[in-house]
Amino acid sequence: MELVNKLLKSELSLFEKKISENVKSSNPLLDRIMRFIIKRKGKQMRPMFVLLSAKISGDINETTYRAASLIELLHTATLVHDDVVDNAMLRRSFFSVNALWKNKVAVLVGDYLLSKGLLLSLNNEDYGILRITSRAVKEMSEGELLQMEKARKLDIEEGIYFEIIRAKTASLLSAACAAGAYSATLNSEIAEQFRLIGEKAGIAFQIKDDLFDYGNDNIGKPTGNDIQEKKMTLPLIYTLQNADRSTKRKIIYIVKNQNTDKQKVNEVINYVKQSGGIEYAIQKMKQYQSEALQMLQAYPETPARLAMEELVNYVIERKY
């Protein structure tokens, strides 16, 4: 992401200083954990979407930085809570918060991050930004619960799958784009256009994540992990929809009852590859990417728009 990093170098540096200030605490334990989290930051993709959306639609201002901080705090809070739910000991190749400080502390840390983000907006009367992000938090919870409900029966159809990932994954990316645009314009119509751009990019992002499960790249999680967790992803859904009754029954039995058997999981992976499930998912991923890029064409060809296009392309070209 050469253009993105070049264009946002000073803005991202300032953002990092601001978010470090925003999470400081007078509690020594909490402050130590906050420093630990900040040092192990990820790619900061969501703040990039906030900043670029603001640049395309207007100018970056203090509200934009607060919006980027709120989005990043919400995202980090969900990751901390996810690690507790999944009993994950690693996050981005480092020990997770729950691995070092146990689950109770991790849950409270997630709550603290969420409250700091909300107070940041409330104290500055950023009510429009707060409305955008609150909607995303609600949808993320609903998407996660819908996925858990459907996973019990393995009866997810393609339409339900897209409903789940739109809510669970794409909602925060769409909120990032909407919040960035709103911070620069205070225009709800423009914010909605950017929300849709972010939603399409977010759906493409999740399909890319699904595809990692069927590859051999070193991506930080074992191949077949989603199958072991009984997650119904697009390649598998497509395979089940197009399999004969006997094959479908066999795949569902493995996912339900033999999902810890690596050899059996590999059988499912091979079924998916042979059925064209991978190609179908790639096609859908590129469709959403293309729709996001097409919507961006409505805006002048500035360095910010070109950088946003690069970021949308990165979503499906990334290696992890």
PDB file of C-alpha atoms in Angstrom:
ATOM      1  CA  MET A   1       0.000   0.000   0.000  1.00  0.00           C
ATOM      2  CA  GLU A   2       2.680   2.417  -1.083  1.00  0.00           C
ATOM      3  CA  LEU A   3       0.401   5.329  -2.038  1.00  0.00           C
ATOM      4  CA  VAL A   4      -1.774   4.943   1.083  1.00  0.00           C
ATOM      5  CA  ASN A   5       1.210   4.976   3.439  1.00  0.00           C
ATOM      6  CA  LYS A   6       2.836   7.882   1.609  1.00  0.00           C
ATOM      7  CA  LEU A   7      -0.330   9.985   1.517  1.00  0.00           C
ATOM      8  CA  LEU A   8      -1.328   9.322   5.150  1.00  0.00           C
ATOM      9  CA  LYS A   9       2.130   9.202   6.755  1.00  0.00           C
ATOM     10  CA  SER A  10       1.769  12.384   8.838  1.00  0.00           C
ATOM     11  CA  GLU A  11      -1.948  11.817   9.543  1.00  0.00           C
ATOM     12  CA  LEU A  12      -1.382   8.266  10.802  1.00  0.00           C
ATOM     13  CA  SER A  13       1.517   9.430  12.974  1.00  0.00           C
ATOM     14  CA  LEU A  14      -0.727  12.090  14.538  1.00  0.00           C
ATOM     15  CA  PHE A  15      -3.560   9.568  14.900  1.00  0.00           C
ATOM     16  CA  GLU A  16      -1.268   7.199  16.837  1.00  0.00           C
ATOM     17  CA  LYS A  17      -0.347   9.977  19.273  1.00  0.00           C
ATOM     18  CA  LYS A  18      -3.981  10.921  19.761  1.00  0.00           C
ATOM     19  CA  ILE A  19      -5.216   7.374  20.373  1.00  0.00           C
ATOM     20  CA  SER A  20      -2.380   6.750  22.843  1.00  0.00           C
ATOM     21  CA  GLU A  21      -3.558   9.812  24.771  1.00  0.00           C
ATOM     22  CA  ASN A  22      -7.191   8.704  24.553  1.00  0.00           C
ATOM     23  CA  VAL A  23      -6.614   5.330  26.254  1.00  0.00           C
ATOM     24  CA  LYS A  24      -4.443   6.530  29.146  1.00  0.00           C
ATOM     25  CA  SER A  25      -5.680   5.546  32.583  1.00  0.00           C
ATOM     26  CA  SER A  26      -4.822   6.510  36.165  1.00  0.00           C
ATOM     27  CA  ASN A  27      -5.084   2.796  37.047  1.00  0.00           C
ATOM     28  CA  PRO A  28      -1.514   1.384  36.796  1.00  0.00           C
ATOM     29  CA  LEU A  29      -2.612  -2.099  35.638  1.00  0.00           C
ATOM     30  CA  LEU A  30      -4.982  -0.702  33.013  1.00  0.00           C
ATOM     31  CA  ASP A  31      -2.399   1.785  31.772  1.00  0.00           C
ATOM     32  CA  ARG A  32       0.177  -1.016  31.428  1.00  0.00           C
ATOM     33  CA  ILE A  33      -2.271  -3.130  29.402  1.00  0.00           C
ATOM     34  CA  MET A  34      -3.151  -0.138  27.190  1.00  0.00           C
ATOM     35  CA  ARG A  35       0.539   0.403  26.374  1.00  0.00           C
ATOM     36  CA  PHE A  36       0.830  -3.313  25.586  1.00  0.00           C
ATOM     37  CA  ILE A  37      -2.134  -3.106  23.177  1.00  0.00           C
ATOM     38  CA  ILE A  38      -0.974   0.109  21.471  1.00  0.00           C
ATOM     39  CA  LYS A  39       2.527  -1.294  20.872  1.00  0.00           C
ATOM     40  CA  ARG A  40       1.053  -4.328  19.122  1.00  0.00           C
ATOM     41  CA  LYS A  41      -1.230  -2.444  16.785  1.00  0.00           C
ATOM     42  CA  GLY A  42      -2.352  -4.100  13.543  1.00  0.00           C
ATOM     43  CA  LYS A  43      -2.407  -2.733  10.003  1.00  0.00           C
ATOM     44  CA  GLN A  44      -4.737   0.125  11.060  1.00  0.00           C
ATOM     45  CA  MET A  45      -6.852  -0.480   7.983  1.00  0.00           C
ATOM     46  CA  ARG A  46     -10.033   0.944   9.511  1.00  0.00           C
ATOM     47  CA  PRO A  47      -8.473   4.283  10.548  1.00  0.00           C
ATOM     48  CA  MET A  48      -7.052   4.476   7.015  1.00  0.00           C
ATOM     49  CA  PHE A  49     -10.577   4.113   5.599  1.00  0.00           C
ATOM     50  CA  VAL A  50     -11.787   6.877   7.966  1.00  0.00           C
ATOM     51  CA  LEU A  51      -9.002   9.274   6.971  1.00  0.00           C
ATOM     52  CA  LEU A  52      -9.250   8.604   3.231  1.00  0.00           C
ATOM     53  CA  SER A  53     -13.049   8.941   3.207  1.00  0.00           C
ATOM     54  CA  ALA A  54     -12.654  12.347   4.859  1.00  0.00           C
ATOM     55  CA  LYS A  55      -9.946  13.377   2.376  1.00  0.00           C
ATOM     56  CA  ILE A  56     -12.046  12.374  -0.639  1.00  0.00           C
ATOM     57  CA  SER A  57     -15.207  14.119   0.521  1.00  0.00           C
ATOM     58  CA  GLY A  58     -13.612  17.155   2.190  1.00  0.00           C
ATOM     59  CA  ASP A  59     -10.776  17.733   4.649  1.00  0.00           C
ATOM     60  CA  ILE A  60      -9.432  15.831   7.653  1.00  0.00           C
ATOM     61  CA  ASN A  61     -10.179  17.681  10.888  1.00  0.00           C
ATOM     62  CA  GLU A  62     -10.231  17.010  14.638  1.00  0.00           C
ATOM     63  CA  THR A  63     -13.607  15.253  14.341  1.00  0.00           C
ATOM     64  CA  THR A  64     -12.026  12.906  11.785  1.00  0.00           C
ATOM     65  CA  TYR A  65      -9.273  11.921  14.210  1.00  0.00           C
ATOM     66  CA  ARG A  66     -11.844  11.313  16.939  1.00  0.00           C
ATOM     67  CA  ALA A  67     -13.893   9.192  14.516  1.00  0.00           C
ATOM     68  CA  ALA A  68     -10.793   7.169  13.592  1.00  0.00           C
ATOM     69  CA  SER A  69      -9.978   6.701  17.284  1.00  0.00           C
ATOM     70  CA  LEU A  70     -13.528   5.593  18.086  1.00  0.00           C
ATOM     71  CA  ILE A  71     -13.525   3.046  15.247  1.00  0.00           C
ATOM     72  CA  GLU A  72     -10.131   1.666  16.292  1.00  0.00           C
ATOM     73  CA  LEU A  73     -11.143   1.481  19.965  1.00  0.00           C
ATOM     74  CA  LEU A  74     -14.335  -0.391  19.071  1.00  0.00           C
ATOM     75  CA  HIS A  75     -12.401  -2.751  16.806  1.00  0.00           C
ATOM     76  CA  THR A  76      -9.768  -3.434  19.480  1.00  0.00           C
ATOM     77  CA  ALA A  77     -12.474  -4.020  22.106  1.00  0.00           C
ATOM     78  CA  THR A  78     -14.132  -6.647  19.905  1.00  0.00           C
ATOM     79  CA  LEU A  79     -10.786  -8.382  19.301  1.00  0.00           C
ATOM     80  CA  VAL A  80     -10.058  -8.544  23.035  1.00  0.00           C
ATOM     81  CA  HIS A  81     -13.511  -9.983  23.715  1.00  0.00           C
ATOM     82  CA  ASP A  82     -13.221 -12.396  20.760  1.00  0.00           C
ATOM     83  CA  ASP A  83      -9.993 -13.806  22.208  1.00  0.00           C
ATOM     84  CA  VAL A  84     -11.804 -14.520  25.468  1.00  0.00           C
ATOM     85  CA  VAL A  85     -14.725 -16.213  23.674  1.00  0.00           C
ATOM     86  CA  ASP A  86     -12.365 -18.257  21.476  1.00  0.00           C
ATOM     87  CA  ASN A  87      -9.889 -18.920  24.308  1.00  0.00           C
ATOM     88  CA  ALA A  88      -7.181 -17.664  21.960  1.00  0.00           C
ATOM     89  CA  MET A  89      -3.722 -17.372  23.441  1.00  0.00           C
ATOM     90  CA  LEU A  90      -2.187 -15.407  20.567  1.00  0.00           C
ATOM     91  CA  ARG A  91      -3.126 -12.216  18.749  1.00  0.00           C
ATOM     92  CA  ARG A  92      -0.945 -10.979  15.841  1.00  0.00           C
ATOM     93  CA  SER A  93       1.795 -13.448  16.858  1.00  0.00           C
ATOM     94  CA  PHE A  94       1.950 -12.035  20.413  1.00  0.00           C
ATOM     95  CA  PHE A  95       0.283 -13.268  23.588  1.00  0.00           C
ATOM     96  CA  SER A  96      -3.324 -12.066  23.829  1.00  0.00           C
ATOM     97  CA  VAL A  97      -4.546  -9.949  26.732  1.00  0.00           C
ATOM     98  CA  ASN A  98      -6.403 -12.916  28.241  1.00  0.00           C
ATOM     99  CA  ALA A  99      -3.307 -15.113  27.956  1.00  0.00           C
ATOM    100  CA  LEU A 100      -1.283 -12.648  30.043  1.00  0.00           C
ATOM    101  CA  TRP A 101      -3.905 -11.254  32.423  1.00  0.00           C
ATOM    102  CA  LYS A 102      -6.695 -13.892  32.362  1.00  0.00           C
ATOM    103  CA  ASN A 103     -10.261 -13.686  31.069  1.00  0.00           C
ATOM    104  CA  LYS A 104     -11.830 -11.454  33.721  1.00  0.00           C
ATOM    105  CA  VAL A 105      -9.264  -8.719  33.179  1.00  0.00           C
ATOM    106  CA  ALA A 106      -9.564  -9.066  29.379  1.00  0.00           C
ATOM    107  CA  VAL A 107     -13.363  -8.640  29.467  1.00  0.00           C
ATOM    108  CA  LEU A 108     -12.996  -5.507  31.601  1.00  0.00           C
ATOM    109  CA  VAL A 109     -10.287  -4.172  29.277  1.00  0.00           C
ATOM    110  CA  GLY A 110     -12.623  -4.618  26.310  1.00  0.00           C
ATOM    111  CA  ASP A 111     -15.355  -2.777  28.212  1.00  0.00           C
ATOM    112  CA  TYR A 112     -12.900   0.006  29.063  1.00  0.00           C
ATOM    113  CA  LEU A 113     -11.893   0.439  25.399  1.00  0.00           C
ATOM    114  CA  LEU A 114     -15.539   0.601  24.358  1.00  0.00           C
ATOM    115  CA  SER A 115     -16.398   3.170  27.043  1.00  0.00           C
ATOM    116  CA  LYS A 116     -13.365   5.341  26.187  1.00  0.00           C
ATOM    117  CA  GLY A 117     -14.461   5.453  22.556  1.00  0.00           C
ATOM    118  CA  LEU A 118     -18.043   6.364  23.438  1.00  0.00           C
ATOM    119  CA  LEU A 119     -16.953   9.070  25.909  1.00  0.00           C
ATOM    120  CA  LEU A 120     -14.556  10.535  23.336  1.00  0.00           C
ATOM    121  CA  SER A 121     -17.505  11.163  21.016  1.00  0.00           C
ATOM    122  CA  LEU A 122     -19.954  12.236  23.726  1.00  0.00           C
ATOM    123  CA  ASN A 123     -17.558  14.699  25.363  1.00  0.00           C
ATOM    124  CA  ASN A 124     -17.035  16.395  21.983  1.00  0.00           C
ATOM    125  CA  GLU A 125     -20.713  16.197  20.970  1.00  0.00           C
ATOM    126  CA  ASP A 126     -19.932  14.081  17.897  1.00  0.00           C
ATOM    127  CA  TYR A 127     -23.466  12.728  17.908  1.00  0.00           C
ATOM    128  CA  GLY A 128     -23.579  11.965  14.172  1.00  0.00           C
ATOM    129  CA  ILE A 129     -20.406   9.866  14.422  1.00  0.00           C
ATOM    130  CA  LEU A 130     -21.751   8.129  17.510  1.00  0.00           C
ATOM    131  CA  ARG A 131     -24.991   7.249  15.717  1.00  0.00           C
ATOM    132  CA  ILE A 132     -23.040   5.712  12.811  1.00  0.00           C
ATOM    133  CA  THR A 133     -20.777   3.612  15.039  1.00  0.00           C
ATOM    134  CA  SER A 134     -23.518   2.535  17.467  1.00  0.00           C
ATOM    135  CA  ARG A 135     -25.394   1.020  14.547  1.00  0.00           C
ATOM    136  CA  ALA A 136     -22.251  -0.942  13.620  1.00  0.00           C
ATOM    137  CA  VAL A 137     -21.825  -2.312  17.170  1.00  0.00           C
ATOM    138  CA  LYS A 138     -25.451  -3.483  17.208  1.00  0.00           C
ATOM    139  CA  GLU A 139     -25.077  -5.176  13.824  1.00  0.00           C
ATOM    140  CA  MET A 140     -21.784  -6.852  14.798  1.00  0.00           C
ATOM    141  CA  SER A 141     -23.463  -8.450  17.824  1.00  0.00           C
ATOM    142  CA  GLU A 142     -26.474  -9.539  15.772  1.00  0.00           C
ATOM    143  CA  GLY A 143     -24.261 -11.019  13.049  1.00  0.00           C
ATOM    144  CA  GLU A 144     -22.178 -13.000  15.528  1.00  0.00           C
ATOM    145  CA  LEU A 145     -25.268 -14.392  17.263  1.00  0.00           C
ATOM    146  CA  LEU A 146     -26.930 -15.276  13.950  1.00  0.00           C
ATOM    147  CA  GLN A 147     -23.807 -17.184  12.907  1.00  0.00           C
ATOM    148  CA  MET A 148     -23.759 -19.080  16.203  1.00  0.00           C
ATOM    149  CA  GLU A 149     -27.437 -19.953  15.865  1.00  0.00           C
ATOM    150  CA  LYS A 150     -27.083 -21.235  12.309  1.00  0.00           C
ATOM    151  CA  ALA A 151     -23.843 -23.113  13.042  1.00  0.00           C
ATOM    152  CA  ARG A 152     -25.748 -25.517  15.293  1.00  0.00           C
ATOM    153  CA  LYS A 153     -27.811 -26.808  12.374  1.00  0.00           C
ATOM    154  CA  LEU A 154     -25.359 -26.146   9.512  1.00  0.00           C
ATOM    155  CA  ASP A 155     -28.309 -24.844   7.492  1.00  0.00           C
ATOM    156  CA  ILE A 156     -26.843 -21.550   6.315  1.00  0.00           C
ATOM    157  CA  GLU A 157     -27.897 -20.608   2.794  1.00  0.00           C
ATOM    158  CA  GLU A 158     -25.990 -18.106   0.712  1.00  0.00           C
ATOM    159  CA  GLY A 159     -28.376 -15.251   1.497  1.00  0.00           C
ATOM    160  CA  ILE A 160     -28.028 -15.821   5.246  1.00  0.00           C
ATOM    161  CA  TYR A 161     -24.238 -16.038   4.886  1.00  0.00           C
ATOM    162  CA  PHE A 162     -24.118 -12.591   3.276  1.00  0.00           C
ATOM    163  CA  GLU A 163     -26.443 -11.239   5.948  1.00  0.00           C
ATOM    164  CA  ILE A 164     -24.049 -12.567   8.612  1.00  0.00           C
ATOM    165  CA  ILE A 165     -20.852 -11.163   7.131  1.00  0.00           C
ATOM    166  CA  ARG A 166     -22.477  -7.837   6.228  1.00  0.00           C
ATOM    167  CA  ALA A 167     -23.378  -7.422   9.909  1.00  0.00           C
ATOM    168  CA  LYS A 168     -20.468  -9.201  11.596  1.00  0.00           C
ATOM    169  CA  THR A 169     -17.516  -7.934   9.522  1.00  0.00           C
ATOM    170  CA  ALA A 170     -18.553  -5.328   6.968  1.00  0.00           C
ATOM    171  CA  SER A 171     -20.535  -3.140   9.395  1.00  0.00           C
ATOM    172  CA  LEU A 172     -17.448  -1.733  11.135  1.00  0.00           C
ATOM    173  CA  LEU A 173     -15.638  -1.048   7.848  1.00  0.00           C
ATOM    174  CA  SER A 174     -18.775   0.634   6.478  1.00  0.00           C
ATOM    175  CA  ALA A 175     -19.003   2.690   9.700  1.00  0.00           C
ATOM    176  CA  ALA A 176     -15.362   3.742   9.240  1.00  0.00           C
ATOM    177  CA  CYS A 177     -16.059   5.097   5.758  1.00  0.00           C
ATOM    178  CA  ALA A 178     -19.346   6.736   6.771  1.00  0.00           C
ATOM    179  CA  ALA A 179     -17.810   8.338   9.874  1.00  0.00           C
ATOM    180  CA  GLY A 180     -14.866   9.692   7.872  1.00  0.00           C
ATOM    181  CA  ALA A 181     -17.120  11.235   5.237  1.00  0.00           C
ATOM    182  CA  TYR A 182     -19.522  12.644   7.834  1.00  0.00           C
ATOM    183  CA  SER A 183     -16.686  14.190   9.841  1.00  0.00           C
ATOM    184  CA  ALA A 184     -15.608  16.162   6.775  1.00  0.00           C
ATOM    185  CA  THR A 185     -19.036  17.113   5.404  1.00  0.00           C
ATOM    186  CA  LEU A 186     -21.744  16.744   8.105  1.00  0.00           C
ATOM    187  CA  ASN A 187     -23.774  15.443   5.160  1.00  0.00           C
ATOM    188  CA  SER A 188     -25.784  12.264   5.838  1.00  0.00           C
ATOM    189  CA  GLU A 189     -26.293  11.491   2.127  1.00  0.00           C
ATOM    190  CA  ILE A 190     -22.564  11.545   1.385  1.00  0.00           C
ATOM    191  CA  ALA A 191     -21.922   9.512   4.549  1.00  0.00           C
ATOM    192  CA  GLU A 192     -24.414   6.908   3.318  1.00  0.00           C
ATOM    193  CA  GLN A 193     -22.612   6.646  -0.039  1.00  0.00           C
ATOM    194  CA  PHE A 194     -19.345   5.987   1.749  1.00  0.00           C
ATOM    195  CA  ARG A 195     -21.063   3.547   4.101  1.00  0.00           C
ATOM    196  CA  LEU A 196     -22.056   1.463   1.070  1.00  0.00           C
ATOM    197  CA  ILE A 197     -18.505   1.627  -0.321  1.00  0.00           C
ATOM    198  CA  GLY A 198     -17.180   0.366   3.016  1.00  0.00           C
ATOM    199  CA  GLU A 199     -19.839  -2.346   3.193  1.00  0.00           C
ATOM    200  CA  LYS A 200     -18.874  -3.746  -0.211  1.00  0.00           C
ATOM    201  CA  ALA A 201     -15.167  -3.617   0.670  1.00  0.00           C
ATOM    202  CA  GLY A 202     -15.938  -5.290   4.026  1.00  0.00           C
ATOM    203  CA  ILE A 203     -17.827  -8.162   2.400  1.00  0.00           C
ATOM    204  CA  ALA A 204     -14.929  -8.702  -0.015  1.00  0.00           C
ATOM    205  CA  PHE A 205     -12.568  -8.635   3.006  1.00  0.00           C
ATOM    206  CA  GLN A 206     -14.497 -11.422   4.762  1.00  0.00           C
ATOM    207  CA  ILE A 207     -14.685 -13.623   1.658  1.00  0.00           C
ATOM    208  CA  LYS A 208     -10.898 -13.254   1.369  1.00  0.00           C
ATOM    209  CA  ASP A 209     -10.624 -14.431   4.989  1.00  0.00           C
ATOM    210  CA  ASP A 210     -12.818 -17.425   4.113  1.00  0.00           C
ATOM    211  CA  LEU A 211     -10.514 -18.318   1.229  1.00  0.00           C
ATOM    212  CA  PHE A 212      -7.426 -18.350   3.480  1.00  0.00           C
ATOM    213  CA  ASP A 213      -8.871 -21.452   5.133  1.00  0.00           C
ATOM    214  CA  TYR A 214      -8.423 -23.389   1.891  1.00  0.00           C
ATOM    215  CA  GLY A 215      -4.933 -22.161   1.009  1.00  0.00           C
ATOM    216  CA  ASN A 216      -1.448 -23.194   1.989  1.00  0.00           C
ATOM    217  CA  ASP A 217      -0.041 -19.739   2.727  1.00  0.00           C
ATOM    218  CA  ASN A 218       1.377 -18.896   6.118  1.00  0.00           C
ATOM    219  CA  ILE A 219      -1.565 -16.777   7.237  1.00  0.00           C
ATOM    220  CA  GLY A 220      -1.495 -17.128  11.007  1.00  0.00           C
ATOM    221  CA  LYS A 221      -4.181 -19.806  11.373  1.00  0.00           C
ATOM    222  CA  PRO A 222      -4.178 -23.489  10.369  1.00  0.00           C
ATOM    223  CA  THR A 223      -5.794 -24.597   7.128  1.00  0.00           C
ATOM    224  CA  GLY A 224      -9.256 -25.977   7.840  1.00  0.00           C
ATOM    225  CA  ASN A 225      -9.683 -23.929  11.010  1.00  0.00           C
ATOM    226  CA  ASP A 226     -13.136 -22.659   9.994  1.00  0.00           C
ATOM    227  CA  ILE A 227     -14.311 -26.212   9.306  1.00  0.00           C
ATOM    228  CA  GLN A 228     -13.023 -27.332  12.706  1.00  0.00           C
ATOM    229  CA  GLU A 229     -15.052 -24.502  14.271  1.00  0.00           C
ATOM    230  CA  LYS A 230     -18.149 -25.483  12.207  1.00  0.00           C
ATOM    231  CA  LYS A 231     -18.167 -22.117  10.456  1.00  0.00           C
ATOM    232  CA  MET A 232     -20.156 -22.175   7.222  1.00  0.00           C
ATOM    233  CA  THR A 233     -18.150 -20.054   4.789  1.00  0.00           C
ATOM    234  CA  LEU A 234     -18.974 -19.268   1.155  1.00  0.00           C
ATOM    235  CA  PRO A 235     -16.828 -21.976  -0.521  1.00  0.00           C
ATOM    236  CA  LEU A 236     -18.401 -24.654   1.699  1.00  0.00           C
ATOM    237  CA  ILE A 237     -21.947 -23.308   1.262  1.00  0.00           C
ATOM    238  CA  TYR A 238     -21.533 -23.365  -2.517  1.00  0.00           C
ATOM    239  CA  THR A 239     -20.211 -26.951  -2.362  1.00  0.00           C
ATOM    240  CA  LEU A 240     -23.153 -28.153  -0.269  1.00  0.00           C
ATOM    241  CA  GLN A 241     -25.661 -26.414  -2.540  1.00  0.00           C
ATOM    242  CA  ASN A 242     -24.236 -28.184  -5.588  1.00  0.00           C
ATOM    243  CA  ALA A 243     -23.379 -31.605  -4.116  1.00  0.00           C
ATOM    244  CA  ASP A 244     -25.468 -34.750  -4.591  1.00  0.00           C
ATOM    245  CA  ARG A 245     -27.417 -35.969  -1.557  1.00  0.00           C
ATOM    246  CA  SER A 246     -24.845 -38.591  -0.534  1.00  0.00           C
ATOM    247  CA  THR A 247     -21.874 -36.217  -0.741  1.00  0.00           C
ATOM    248  CA  LYS A 248     -23.777 -33.484   1.068  1.00  0.00           C
ATOM    249  CA  ARG A 249     -24.681 -35.865   3.891  1.00  0.00           C
ATOM    250  CA  LYS A 250     -21.054 -36.987   4.188  1.00  0.00           C
ATOM    251  CA  ILE A 251     -19.678 -33.417   4.308  1.00  0.00           C
ATOM    252  CA  ILE A 252     -22.203 -32.342   6.947  1.00  0.00           C
ATOM    253  CA  TYR A 253     -21.406 -35.425   9.052  1.00  0.00           C
ATOM    254  CA  ILE A 254     -17.673 -34.638   8.966  1.00  0.00           C
ATOM    255  CA  VAL A 255     -18.199 -30.967   9.867  1.00  0.00           C
ATOM    256  CA  LYS A 256     -20.558 -31.900  12.718  1.00  0.00           C
ATOM    257  CA  ASN A 257     -18.858 -34.971  14.152  1.00  0.00           C
ATOM    258  CA  GLN A 258     -15.324 -35.360  12.774  1.00  0.00           C
ATOM    259  CA  ASN A 259     -14.156 -31.753  12.641  1.00  0.00           C
ATOM    260  CA  THR A 260     -11.123 -32.431  14.847  1.00  0.00           C
ATOM    261  CA  ASP A 261      -9.849 -35.176  12.538  1.00  0.00           C
ATOM    262  CA  LYS A 262      -7.317 -33.466  10.252  1.00  0.00           C
ATOM    263  CA  GLN A 263      -7.635 -36.143   7.582  1.00  0.00           C
ATOM    264  CA  LYS A 264     -11.420 -35.785   7.491  1.00  0.00           C
ATOM    265  CA  VAL A 265     -11.150 -31.977   7.392  1.00  0.00           C
ATOM    266  CA  ASN A 266      -8.822 -32.332   4.406  1.00  0.00           C
ATOM    267  CA  GLU A 267     -11.478 -34.470   2.720  1.00  0.00           C
ATOM    268  CA  VAL A 268     -13.924 -31.587   3.021  1.00  0.00           C
ATOM    269  CA  ILE A 269     -11.318 -29.143   1.698  1.00  0.00           C
ATOM    270  CA  ASN A 270     -10.790 -31.387  -1.331  1.00  0.00           C
ATOM    271  CA  TYR A 271     -14.556 -31.607  -1.941  1.00  0.00           C
ATOM    272  CA  VAL A 272     -14.725 -27.813  -1.889  1.00  0.00           C
ATOM    273  CA  LYS A 273     -11.827 -27.445  -4.314  1.00  0.00           C
ATOM    274  CA  GLN A 274     -13.217 -30.050  -6.717  1.00  0.00           C
ATOM    275  CA  SER A 275     -16.717 -28.526  -6.677  1.00  0.00           C
ATOM    276  CA  GLY A 276     -15.552 -25.095  -7.826  1.00  0.00           C
ATOM    277  CA  GLY A 277     -16.298 -23.545  -4.440  1.00  0.00           C
ATOM    278  CA  ILE A 278     -13.016 -21.627  -4.397  1.00  0.00           C
ATOM    279  CA  GLU A 279     -13.555 -20.148  -7.861  1.00  0.00           C
ATOM    280  CA  TYR A 280     -17.111 -19.184  -6.985  1.00  0.00           C
ATOM    281  CA  ALA A 281     -16.012 -17.378  -3.807  1.00  0.00           C
ATOM    282  CA  ILE A 282     -13.256 -15.537  -5.710  1.00  0.00           C
ATOM    283  CA  GLN A 283     -15.804 -14.439  -8.303  1.00  0.00           C
ATOM    284  CA  LYS A 284     -18.131 -13.069  -5.597  1.00  0.00           C
ATOM    285  CA  MET A 285     -15.245 -11.364  -3.795  1.00  0.00           C
ATOM    286  CA  LYS A 286     -14.147  -9.585  -6.981  1.00  0.00           C
ATOM    287  CA  GLN A 287     -17.739  -8.578  -7.696  1.00  0.00           C
ATOM    288  CA  TYR A 288     -18.011  -6.712  -4.380  1.00  0.00           C
ATOM    289  CA  GLN A 289     -14.558  -5.204  -4.848  1.00  0.00           C
ATOM    290  CA  SER A 290     -15.543  -3.991  -8.318  1.00  0.00           C
ATOM    291  CA  GLU A 291     -18.787  -2.459  -7.005  1.00  0.00           C
ATOM    292  CA  ALA A 292     -16.862  -0.547  -4.315  1.00  0.00           C
ATOM    293  CA  LEU A 293     -14.379   0.763  -6.893  1.00  0.00           C
ATOM    294  CA  GLN A 294     -17.200   1.740  -9.237  1.00  0.00           C
ATOM    295  CA  MET A 295     -18.867   3.822  -6.517  1.00  0.00           C
ATOM    296  CA  LEU A 296     -15.578   5.640  -5.913  1.00  0.00           C
ATOM    297  CA  GLN A 297     -15.555   6.708  -9.578  1.00  0.00           C
ATOM    298  CA  ALA A 298     -18.249   9.258  -8.702  1.00  0.00           C
ATOM    299  CA  TYR A 299     -15.544  11.340  -6.985  1.00  0.00           C
ATOM    300  CA  PRO A 300     -12.705  13.337  -8.637  1.00  0.00           C
ATOM    301  CA  GLU A 301      -9.491  11.453  -9.383  1.00  0.00           C
ATOM    302  CA  THR A 302      -7.465  12.902  -6.524  1.00  0.00           C
ATOM    303  CA  PRO A 303      -4.514  11.224  -4.758  1.00  0.00           C
ATOM    304  CA  ALA A 304      -6.931  10.413  -1.904  1.00  0.00           C
ATOM    305  CA  ARG A 305      -9.333   8.570  -4.221  1.00  0.00           C
ATOM    306  CA  LEU A 306      -6.478   6.667  -5.860  1.00  0.00           C
ATOM    307  CA  ALA A 307      -5.191   5.721  -2.400  1.00  0.00           C
ATOM    308  CA  MET A 308      -8.663   4.514  -1.410  1.00  0.00           C
ATOM    309  CA  GLU A 309      -8.777   2.385  -4.563  1.00  0.00           C
ATOM    310  CA  GLU A 310      -5.397   0.931  -3.592  1.00  0.00           C
ATOM    311  CA  LEU A 311      -6.772   0.133  -0.121  1.00  0.00           C
ATOM    312  CA  VAL A 312      -9.871  -1.568  -1.576  1.00  0.00           C
ATOM    313  CA  ASN A 313      -7.613  -3.629  -3.856  1.00  0.00           C
ATOM    314  CA  TYR A 314      -5.403  -4.548  -0.900  1.00  0.00           C
ATOM    315  CA  VAL A 315      -8.460  -6.025   0.831  1.00  0.00           C
ATOM    316  CA  ILE A 316      -8.508  -8.927  -1.660  1.00  0.00           C
ATOM    317  CA  GLU A 317      -4.793  -9.042  -2.531  1.00  0.00           C
ATOM    318  CA  ARG A 318      -3.420  -9.319   1.031  1.00  0.00           C
ATOM    319  CA  LYS A 319      -1.534 -12.434   2.063  1.00  0.00           C
ATOM    320  CA  TYR A 320      -2.879 -12.567   5.661  1.00  0.00           C
TER     321      TYR A 320
END
